[in-house]
Amino acid sequence: MRALGGLTVSAVGFGAMGMSHGYGPGPDRDANIALLRTAVERGVTLFDTAEVYGPWVNEELVGEALEPFRGQVVIATKFGFAIEEQGRQSGVDSRPENIRRVAEASLRRLRVDTIDLFYQHRVDPDVPIEDVAGAVRELIEAGKVRHFGMSEAGTATIRRAHAVQPVTAVQSEYSLWSRQPEGGLLDTLAELGIGFVPFSPLGRGFLTGKIGADTVFAENDMRNGLPRFSADALAANQALVELIGRIADGKGATRAQIALAWLLAQRPWIVPIPGTRRLERLDENLGAVEVTLSPADLDEIETAAAKIEVQGERYPEQMERMTGL
């Protein structure tokens, strides 16, 4: 277990997005529900979803799966995208009235009385962050939300929001091949007592060693549109996977476990949320908490990683502009 701001959660959480959004077709609904419930039985207490995943259907899935475990788990969801009636995403929208609308809808879909952790999914440049934090504060005062979070926000924005309503957790991409949070974000979170939730801690699957330059993704898999997943970038970045593999072989662990153990070793208030649709991968991910990386191991990883220049941007320019990092 780890302290995540004002929450206590399992050291490794579960990102549910990929069950219904972003990575092509997967198992049927019943199989996903069974896996989520197995995750609880295995000790996972932090589950992450969002209105925009699907949209809507991922929250419904998580809500149905976790309904028997009310009070035993922490469910995080997100607001902040503009979604048209037919489900098309059309920019961002963090107006207070939209935050309130999303909260009510998320409560219904998640089958809960209170949202445990409510993130702003992306900063809205047209709405002062003080207004956003104030709207969430009102929801907290009304008993509809317990904790406020932010996703992919910059340090100055986090400070302004935190002054209005304390931020419990910040979520951003962080892994051995995506290390932007080290440029000041982690220090700011440490100063303010805010927990950190890395999404895509396995590099959207790349750091597991199971993706190569010849990998073909499903037509609607989001990785098709990410520069870092071009064939040239995947080939160039194999050096990082080989580094992780050398450490893994010496530990009797898998590459995924080393990548997660590295994250867990960075700060005691970091809780990664790998996602999966397969039981064997769930067990593998959770096994990372049993892997100990010594200071010498961490130094070896750092020294070797410093010599590897990761190729390809993590997002296309339009998506990157929506982040505050």
mmCIF file of C-alpha atoms in Angstrom:
data_model
loop_
_atom_site.group_PDB
_atom_site.id
_atom_site.type_symbol
_atom_site.label_atom_id
_atom_site.label_comp_id
_atom_site.label_asym_id
_atom_site.label_seq_id
_atom_site.Cartn_x
_atom_site.Cartn_y
_atom_site.Cartn_z
ATOM 1 C CA MET A 1 0.000 0.000 0.000
ATOM 2 C CA ARG A 2 1.104 3.567 -0.645
ATOM 3 C CA ALA A 3 0.030 7.050 0.377
ATOM 4 C CA LEU A 4 -1.265 8.933 -2.643
ATOM 5 C CA GLY A 5 -1.845 12.422 -1.349
ATOM 6 C CA GLY A 6 -4.736 11.974 1.054
ATOM 7 C CA LEU A 7 -5.526 8.471 -0.149
ATOM 8 C CA THR A 8 -4.077 5.093 0.764
ATOM 9 C CA VAL A 9 -4.102 2.696 -2.193
ATOM 10 C CA SER A 10 -2.359 -0.377 -3.547
ATOM 11 C CA ALA A 11 1.171 0.252 -4.805
ATOM 12 C CA VAL A 12 0.082 -0.744 -8.306
ATOM 13 C CA GLY A 13 -3.297 0.351 -9.611
ATOM 14 C CA PHE A 14 -5.294 -0.637 -12.690
ATOM 15 C CA GLY A 15 -5.872 1.548 -15.746
ATOM 16 C CA ALA A 16 -9.126 0.374 -17.313
ATOM 17 C CA MET A 17 -9.056 2.546 -20.461
ATOM 18 C CA GLY A 18 -7.724 -0.140 -22.798
ATOM 19 C CA MET A 19 -10.635 -2.429 -22.065
ATOM 20 C CA SER A 20 -12.902 -0.296 -24.237
ATOM 21 C CA HIS A 21 -10.859 2.506 -25.759
ATOM 22 C CA GLY A 22 -7.662 3.132 -27.661
ATOM 23 C CA TYR A 23 -6.203 -0.312 -28.336
ATOM 24 C CA GLY A 24 -8.491 -2.076 -30.767
ATOM 25 C CA PRO A 25 -10.919 -4.917 -30.095
ATOM 26 C CA GLY A 26 -10.456 -6.935 -26.941
ATOM 27 C CA PRO A 27 -12.293 -9.473 -24.770
ATOM 28 C CA ASP A 28 -16.033 -9.262 -24.323
ATOM 29 C CA ARG A 29 -17.657 -7.361 -21.493
ATOM 30 C CA ASP A 30 -18.055 -10.355 -19.200
ATOM 31 C CA ALA A 31 -14.360 -11.198 -19.509
ATOM 32 C CA ASN A 32 -13.393 -7.621 -18.677
ATOM 33 C CA ILE A 33 -15.678 -7.553 -15.649
ATOM 34 C CA ALA A 34 -14.209 -10.830 -14.432
ATOM 35 C CA LEU A 35 -10.675 -9.464 -14.800
ATOM 36 C CA LEU A 36 -11.479 -6.274 -12.891
ATOM 37 C CA ARG A 37 -12.977 -8.311 -10.067
ATOM 38 C CA THR A 38 -9.955 -10.589 -10.045
ATOM 39 C CA ALA A 39 -7.753 -7.506 -9.722
ATOM 40 C CA VAL A 40 -9.610 -6.612 -6.519
ATOM 41 C CA GLU A 41 -9.147 -10.156 -5.238
ATOM 42 C CA ARG A 42 -5.415 -9.829 -6.006
ATOM 43 C CA GLY A 43 -5.238 -6.692 -3.836
ATOM 44 C CA VAL A 44 -5.647 -3.815 -6.302
ATOM 45 C CA THR A 45 -7.567 -0.927 -4.758
ATOM 46 C CA LEU A 46 -7.058 1.941 -7.277
ATOM 47 C CA PHE A 47 -8.974 1.802 -10.565
ATOM 48 C CA ASP A 48 -8.786 4.480 -13.237
ATOM 49 C CA THR A 49 -11.353 5.371 -15.883
ATOM 50 C CA ALA A 50 -12.796 8.486 -17.579
ATOM 51 C CA GLU A 51 -15.930 9.813 -19.197
ATOM 52 C CA VAL A 52 -14.169 10.090 -22.554
ATOM 53 C CA TYR A 53 -13.050 6.449 -22.693
ATOM 54 C CA GLY A 54 -15.474 4.978 -25.161
ATOM 55 C CA PRO A 55 -16.938 7.500 -24.454
ATOM 56 C CA TRP A 56 -19.009 6.561 -21.425
ATOM 57 C CA VAL A 57 -18.834 2.765 -21.784
ATOM 58 C CA ASN A 58 -15.621 2.381 -19.781
ATOM 59 C CA GLU A 59 -17.164 4.051 -16.742
ATOM 60 C CA GLU A 60 -20.191 1.788 -17.110
ATOM 61 C CA LEU A 61 -17.925 -1.257 -17.270
ATOM 62 C CA VAL A 62 -15.949 -0.229 -14.193
ATOM 63 C CA GLY A 63 -19.129 0.652 -12.342
ATOM 64 C CA GLU A 64 -20.710 -2.729 -12.928
ATOM 65 C CA ALA A 65 -17.520 -4.648 -12.185
ATOM 66 C CA LEU A 66 -16.719 -2.878 -8.938
ATOM 67 C CA GLU A 67 -20.236 -2.429 -7.544
ATOM 68 C CA PRO A 68 -19.810 -5.430 -5.203
ATOM 69 C CA PHE A 69 -16.698 -3.802 -3.714
ATOM 70 C CA ARG A 70 -18.075 -0.435 -2.637
ATOM 71 C CA GLY A 71 -15.986 0.990 0.164
ATOM 72 C CA GLN A 72 -13.102 -1.375 -0.583
ATOM 73 C CA VAL A 73 -11.703 0.319 -3.688
ATOM 74 C CA VAL A 74 -10.862 3.808 -4.937
ATOM 75 C CA ILE A 75 -12.324 4.712 -8.321
ATOM 76 C CA ALA A 76 -10.804 7.629 -10.209
ATOM 77 C CA THR A 77 -12.518 9.207 -13.184
ATOM 78 C CA LYS A 78 -12.068 12.383 -15.206
ATOM 79 C CA PHE A 79 -13.835 15.389 -16.679
ATOM 80 C CA GLY A 80 -12.703 18.024 -19.108
ATOM 81 C CA PHE A 81 -13.355 16.964 -22.689
ATOM 82 C CA ALA A 82 -16.200 18.244 -24.824
ATOM 83 C CA ILE A 83 -18.184 15.246 -26.064
ATOM 84 C CA GLU A 84 -21.036 15.599 -28.523
ATOM 85 C CA GLU A 85 -24.239 13.568 -28.246
ATOM 86 C CA GLN A 86 -23.070 11.054 -30.859
ATOM 87 C CA GLY A 87 -19.888 10.493 -28.872
ATOM 88 C CA ARG A 88 -17.439 12.539 -30.922
ATOM 89 C CA GLN A 89 -14.798 14.380 -28.916
ATOM 90 C CA SER A 90 -14.617 18.033 -29.908
ATOM 91 C CA GLY A 91 -12.011 19.764 -27.783
ATOM 92 C CA VAL A 92 -11.937 20.514 -24.071
ATOM 93 C CA ASP A 93 -14.576 21.863 -21.723
ATOM 94 C CA SER A 94 -13.894 22.572 -18.049
ATOM 95 C CA ARG A 95 -16.609 25.139 -17.512
ATOM 96 C CA PRO A 96 -18.039 24.706 -14.011
ATOM 97 C CA GLU A 97 -21.464 23.818 -15.391
ATOM 98 C CA ASN A 98 -19.919 21.036 -17.471
ATOM 99 C CA ILE A 99 -17.909 19.752 -14.508
ATOM 100 C CA ARG A 100 -21.127 19.475 -12.510
ATOM 101 C CA ARG A 101 -22.909 17.751 -15.400
ATOM 102 C CA VAL A 102 -20.102 15.224 -15.852
ATOM 103 C CA ALA A 103 -19.994 14.508 -12.125
ATOM 104 C CA GLU A 104 -23.694 13.627 -12.025
ATOM 105 C CA ALA A 105 -23.402 11.406 -15.101
ATOM 106 C CA SER A 106 -20.260 9.688 -13.813
ATOM 107 C CA LEU A 107 -21.904 8.968 -10.473
ATOM 108 C CA ARG A 108 -24.699 7.145 -12.304
ATOM 109 C CA ARG A 109 -22.408 5.185 -14.591
ATOM 110 C CA LEU A 110 -20.035 4.219 -11.782
ATOM 111 C CA ARG A 111 -22.939 3.234 -9.504
ATOM 112 C CA VAL A 112 -21.494 5.149 -6.566
ATOM 113 C CA ASP A 113 -22.679 7.924 -4.274
ATOM 114 C CA THR A 114 -19.324 9.734 -4.284
ATOM 115 C CA ILE A 115 -16.486 9.888 -6.820
ATOM 116 C CA ASP A 116 -13.302 9.028 -4.936
ATOM 117 C CA LEU A 117 -10.889 10.944 -7.174
ATOM 118 C CA PHE A 118 -12.049 13.400 -9.855
ATOM 119 C CA TYR A 119 -9.341 14.496 -12.286
ATOM 120 C CA GLN A 120 -9.364 17.355 -14.735
ATOM 121 C CA HIS A 121 -8.377 15.326 -17.803
ATOM 122 C CA ARG A 122 -6.705 18.165 -19.700
ATOM 123 C CA VAL A 123 -6.303 21.827 -18.802
ATOM 124 C CA ASP A 124 -8.841 24.062 -20.551
ATOM 125 C CA PRO A 125 -7.092 27.277 -21.680
ATOM 126 C CA ASP A 126 -10.439 29.102 -21.797
ATOM 127 C CA VAL A 127 -11.378 28.482 -18.158
ATOM 128 C CA PRO A 128 -9.261 29.841 -15.285
ATOM 129 C CA ILE A 129 -7.940 26.936 -13.268
ATOM 130 C CA GLU A 130 -9.184 28.687 -10.122
ATOM 131 C CA ASP A 131 -12.735 28.316 -11.461
ATOM 132 C CA VAL A 132 -12.140 24.624 -12.145
ATOM 133 C CA ALA A 133 -10.741 24.001 -8.664
ATOM 134 C CA GLY A 134 -13.599 25.992 -7.160
ATOM 135 C CA ALA A 135 -16.187 23.884 -8.976
ATOM 136 C CA VAL A 136 -14.584 20.674 -7.720
ATOM 137 C CA ARG A 137 -14.388 22.134 -4.219
ATOM 138 C CA GLU A 138 -18.161 22.703 -4.321
ATOM 139 C CA LEU A 139 -18.673 19.087 -5.380
ATOM 140 C CA ILE A 140 -16.505 17.968 -2.469
ATOM 141 C CA GLU A 141 -18.496 20.124 -0.075
ATOM 142 C CA ALA A 142 -21.696 18.588 -1.470
ATOM 143 C CA GLY A 143 -20.370 15.071 -0.823
ATOM 144 C CA LYS A 144 -20.295 14.106 -4.497
ATOM 145 C CA VAL A 145 -16.492 14.016 -4.800
ATOM 146 C CA ARG A 146 -13.820 13.124 -2.236
ATOM 147 C CA HIS A 147 -10.556 14.189 -3.875
ATOM 148 C CA PHE A 148 -9.400 16.493 -6.689
ATOM 149 C CA GLY A 149 -6.835 15.438 -9.274
ATOM 150 C CA MET A 150 -5.215 16.861 -12.399
ATOM 151 C CA SER A 151 -3.887 15.143 -15.508
ATOM 152 C CA GLU A 152 -1.040 16.301 -17.758
ATOM 153 C CA ALA A 153 -0.911 19.714 -16.078
ATOM 154 C CA GLY A 154 2.107 21.973 -15.694
ATOM 155 C CA THR A 155 3.580 22.958 -12.350
ATOM 156 C CA ALA A 156 2.353 26.569 -12.370
ATOM 157 C CA THR A 157 -1.201 25.441 -13.096
ATOM 158 C CA ILE A 158 -1.039 22.810 -10.362
ATOM 159 C CA ARG A 159 0.101 25.408 -7.830
ATOM 160 C CA ARG A 160 -2.753 27.757 -8.721
ATOM 161 C CA ALA A 161 -5.326 24.978 -8.476
ATOM 162 C CA HIS A 162 -3.861 23.653 -5.231
ATOM 163 C CA ALA A 163 -4.238 27.078 -3.619
ATOM 164 C CA VAL A 164 -8.005 26.911 -4.175
ATOM 165 C CA GLN A 165 -8.663 23.206 -3.584
ATOM 166 C CA PRO A 166 -5.859 20.878 -2.466
ATOM 167 C CA VAL A 167 -4.866 18.517 -5.250
ATOM 168 C CA THR A 168 -4.571 14.914 -4.079
ATOM 169 C CA ALA A 169 -2.976 13.373 -7.157
ATOM 170 C CA VAL A 170 -1.544 14.326 -10.522
ATOM 171 C CA GLN A 171 -1.564 11.914 -13.435
ATOM 172 C CA SER A 172 0.876 12.094 -16.342
ATOM 173 C CA GLU A 173 2.731 9.697 -18.585
ATOM 174 C CA TYR A 174 5.936 8.525 -16.942
ATOM 175 C CA SER A 175 8.171 5.580 -17.685
ATOM 176 C CA LEU A 176 11.713 4.750 -18.681
ATOM 177 C CA TRP A 177 10.999 6.085 -22.160
ATOM 178 C CA SER A 178 8.861 9.078 -21.188
ATOM 179 C CA ARG A 179 10.608 11.036 -18.450
ATOM 180 C CA GLN A 180 9.219 14.574 -18.808
ATOM 181 C CA PRO A 181 7.909 14.643 -15.201
ATOM 182 C CA GLU A 182 11.501 14.701 -13.980
ATOM 183 C CA GLY A 183 11.819 18.226 -15.371
ATOM 184 C CA GLY A 184 10.332 19.807 -12.246
ATOM 185 C CA LEU A 185 6.947 18.163 -11.824
ATOM 186 C CA LEU A 186 8.089 15.514 -9.330
ATOM 187 C CA ASP A 187 9.838 18.106 -7.164
ATOM 188 C CA THR A 188 6.716 20.279 -7.139
ATOM 189 C CA LEU A 189 4.530 17.342 -6.117
ATOM 190 C CA ALA A 190 6.958 16.439 -3.334
ATOM 191 C CA GLU A 191 6.869 20.016 -2.046
ATOM 192 C CA LEU A 192 3.059 20.176 -2.073
ATOM 193 C CA GLY A 193 2.418 16.650 -0.763
ATOM 194 C CA ILE A 194 0.625 15.539 -3.920
ATOM 195 C CA GLY A 195 0.710 11.922 -5.088
ATOM 196 C CA PHE A 196 1.702 10.933 -8.614
ATOM 197 C CA VAL A 197 -0.046 8.407 -10.854
ATOM 198 C CA PRO A 198 1.943 7.483 -13.971
ATOM 199 C CA PHE A 199 -0.204 6.271 -16.838
ATOM 200 C CA SER A 200 1.282 4.151 -19.647
ATOM 201 C CA PRO A 201 4.027 3.011 -17.238
ATOM 202 C CA LEU A 202 4.954 0.257 -19.685
ATOM 203 C CA GLY A 203 5.253 2.607 -22.645
ATOM 204 C CA ARG A 204 1.901 1.487 -24.095
ATOM 205 C CA GLY A 205 3.295 -2.035 -24.168
ATOM 206 C CA PHE A 206 6.663 -1.253 -25.758
ATOM 207 C CA LEU A 207 8.735 -1.727 -22.608
ATOM 208 C CA THR A 208 7.463 -5.297 -22.217
ATOM 209 C CA GLY A 209 9.633 -6.333 -25.168
ATOM 210 C CA LYS A 210 6.662 -7.677 -27.087
ATOM 211 C CA ILE A 211 6.508 -4.896 -29.712
ATOM 212 C CA GLY A 212 8.967 -4.571 -32.584
ATOM 213 C CA ALA A 213 9.353 -2.645 -35.831
ATOM 214 C CA ASP A 214 7.263 -5.250 -37.662
ATOM 215 C CA THR A 215 4.360 -5.168 -35.187
ATOM 216 C CA VAL A 216 1.017 -4.480 -36.867
ATOM 217 C CA PHE A 217 -1.631 -2.849 -34.675
ATOM 218 C CA ALA A 218 -5.391 -3.066 -35.148
ATOM 219 C CA GLU A 219 -6.832 -0.417 -37.454
ATOM 220 C CA ASN A 220 -8.398 1.556 -34.597
ATOM 221 C CA ASP A 221 -5.422 1.208 -32.232
ATOM 222 C CA MET A 222 -4.285 4.667 -31.144
ATOM 223 C CA ARG A 223 -0.624 3.664 -31.400
ATOM 224 C CA ASN A 224 -0.915 3.858 -35.186
ATOM 225 C CA GLY A 225 -1.006 7.636 -34.835
ATOM 226 C CA LEU A 226 1.799 8.087 -32.294
ATOM 227 C CA PRO A 227 5.211 9.092 -33.712
ATOM 228 C CA ARG A 228 7.047 6.904 -31.204
ATOM 229 C CA PHE A 229 5.317 3.851 -32.683
ATOM 230 C CA SER A 230 6.490 4.370 -36.241
ATOM 231 C CA ALA A 231 8.547 1.440 -37.531
ATOM 232 C CA ASP A 232 11.766 3.471 -37.538
ATOM 233 C CA ALA A 233 11.274 4.695 -33.970
ATOM 234 C CA LEU A 234 10.371 1.234 -32.705
ATOM 235 C CA ALA A 235 13.526 -0.194 -34.231
ATOM 236 C CA ALA A 236 15.715 2.575 -32.820
ATOM 237 C CA ASN A 237 14.219 2.310 -29.340
ATOM 238 C CA GLN A 238 14.859 -1.421 -28.953
ATOM 239 C CA ALA A 239 18.076 -0.490 -27.148
ATOM 240 C CA LEU A 240 15.979 0.560 -24.165
ATOM 241 C CA VAL A 241 14.135 -2.757 -24.135
ATOM 242 C CA GLU A 242 17.466 -4.578 -24.291
ATOM 243 C CA LEU A 243 18.676 -2.603 -21.256
ATOM 244 C CA ILE A 244 15.567 -3.540 -19.279
ATOM 245 C CA GLY A 245 15.979 -7.129 -20.429
ATOM 246 C CA ARG A 246 19.516 -7.364 -19.054
ATOM 247 C CA ILE A 247 18.341 -6.221 -15.630
ATOM 248 C CA ALA A 248 15.292 -8.506 -15.781
ATOM 249 C CA ASP A 249 17.361 -11.566 -16.633
ATOM 250 C CA GLY A 250 19.624 -10.918 -13.662
ATOM 251 C CA LYS A 251 16.641 -10.640 -11.331
ATOM 252 C CA GLY A 252 14.608 -13.536 -12.661
ATOM 253 C CA ALA A 253 11.900 -11.014 -13.512
ATOM 254 C CA THR A 254 10.148 -9.869 -16.676
ATOM 255 C CA ARG A 255 10.776 -6.640 -18.530
ATOM 256 C CA ALA A 256 7.390 -5.314 -17.449
ATOM 257 C CA GLN A 257 8.216 -5.994 -13.811
ATOM 258 C CA ILE A 258 11.530 -4.153 -14.055
ATOM 259 C CA ALA A 259 9.888 -1.161 -15.743
ATOM 260 C CA LEU A 260 7.276 -0.979 -12.978
ATOM 261 C CA ALA A 261 9.774 -1.626 -10.191
ATOM 262 C CA TRP A 262 11.898 1.239 -11.536
ATOM 263 C CA LEU A 263 8.909 3.577 -11.261
ATOM 264 C CA LEU A 264 8.080 2.408 -7.751
ATOM 265 C CA ALA A 265 11.674 3.093 -6.725
ATOM 266 C CA GLN A 266 11.587 6.723 -7.874
ATOM 267 C CA ARG A 267 9.352 8.075 -5.093
ATOM 268 C CA PRO A 268 7.331 6.406 -2.293
ATOM 269 C CA TRP A 269 4.196 8.274 -3.406
ATOM 270 C CA ILE A 270 4.179 7.040 -7.015
ATOM 271 C CA VAL A 271 1.398 4.598 -7.959
ATOM 272 C CA PRO A 272 1.528 3.397 -11.585
ATOM 273 C CA ILE A 273 -1.648 2.223 -13.285
ATOM 274 C CA PRO A 274 -0.771 -0.339 -15.955
ATOM 275 C CA GLY A 275 -3.709 -1.636 -17.911
ATOM 276 C CA THR A 276 -4.305 -5.082 -19.347
ATOM 277 C CA ARG A 277 -7.016 -7.318 -20.738
ATOM 278 C CA ARG A 278 -5.323 -10.597 -19.755
ATOM 279 C CA LEU A 279 -5.089 -12.357 -16.403
ATOM 280 C CA GLU A 280 -1.481 -13.445 -16.880
ATOM 281 C CA ARG A 281 -0.449 -9.834 -17.488
ATOM 282 C CA LEU A 282 -2.335 -8.679 -14.400
ATOM 283 C CA ASP A 283 -0.411 -11.170 -12.293
ATOM 284 C CA GLU A 284 2.841 -10.180 -13.980
ATOM 285 C CA ASN A 285 2.264 -6.486 -13.303
ATOM 286 C CA LEU A 286 1.380 -7.041 -9.671
ATOM 287 C CA GLY A 287 4.503 -9.148 -9.263
ATOM 288 C CA ALA A 288 6.550 -5.973 -9.733
ATOM 289 C CA VAL A 289 6.055 -5.079 -6.071
ATOM 290 C CA GLU A 290 8.132 -8.147 -5.155
ATOM 291 C CA VAL A 291 11.085 -6.997 -7.294
ATOM 292 C CA THR A 292 13.710 -5.019 -5.402
ATOM 293 C CA LEU A 293 16.077 -2.799 -7.343
ATOM 294 C CA SER A 294 19.178 -1.987 -5.328
ATOM 295 C CA PRO A 295 20.922 1.400 -5.542
ATOM 296 C CA ALA A 296 23.492 -0.319 -7.771
ATOM 297 C CA ASP A 297 20.717 -1.601 -10.056
ATOM 298 C CA LEU A 298 19.193 1.859 -10.286
ATOM 299 C CA ASP A 299 22.575 3.412 -11.021
ATOM 300 C CA GLU A 300 23.187 0.851 -13.742
ATOM 301 C CA ILE A 301 19.836 1.589 -15.339
ATOM 302 C CA GLU A 302 20.390 5.346 -15.113
ATOM 303 C CA THR A 303 23.883 5.210 -16.577
ATOM 304 C CA ALA A 304 22.840 3.004 -19.468
ATOM 305 C CA ALA A 305 19.581 4.869 -20.138
ATOM 306 C CA ALA A 306 21.444 8.185 -20.313
ATOM 307 C CA LYS A 307 23.262 6.872 -23.374
ATOM 308 C CA ILE A 308 20.024 6.006 -25.173
ATOM 309 C CA GLU A 309 18.206 8.803 -26.968
ATOM 310 C CA VAL A 310 14.560 7.817 -27.302
ATOM 311 C CA GLN A 311 13.365 8.385 -30.865
ATOM 312 C CA GLY A 312 9.946 9.795 -31.779
ATOM 313 C CA GLU A 313 7.645 12.170 -29.948
ATOM 314 C CA ARG A 314 5.134 10.598 -27.581
ATOM 315 C CA TYR A 315 2.208 12.515 -29.125
ATOM 316 C CA PRO A 316 1.475 14.216 -32.449
ATOM 317 C CA GLU A 317 1.816 17.997 -32.162
ATOM 318 C CA GLN A 318 -1.930 18.617 -31.727
ATOM 319 C CA MET A 319 -2.173 16.219 -28.778
ATOM 320 C CA GLU A 320 1.034 17.496 -27.190
ATOM 321 C CA ARG A 321 -0.314 21.055 -27.245
ATOM 322 C CA MET A 322 -3.124 19.892 -24.952
ATOM 323 C CA THR A 323 -0.668 19.004 -22.193
ATOM 324 C CA GLY A 324 1.007 21.363 -19.752
ATOM 325 C CA LEU A 325 4.285 19.489 -19.512
#
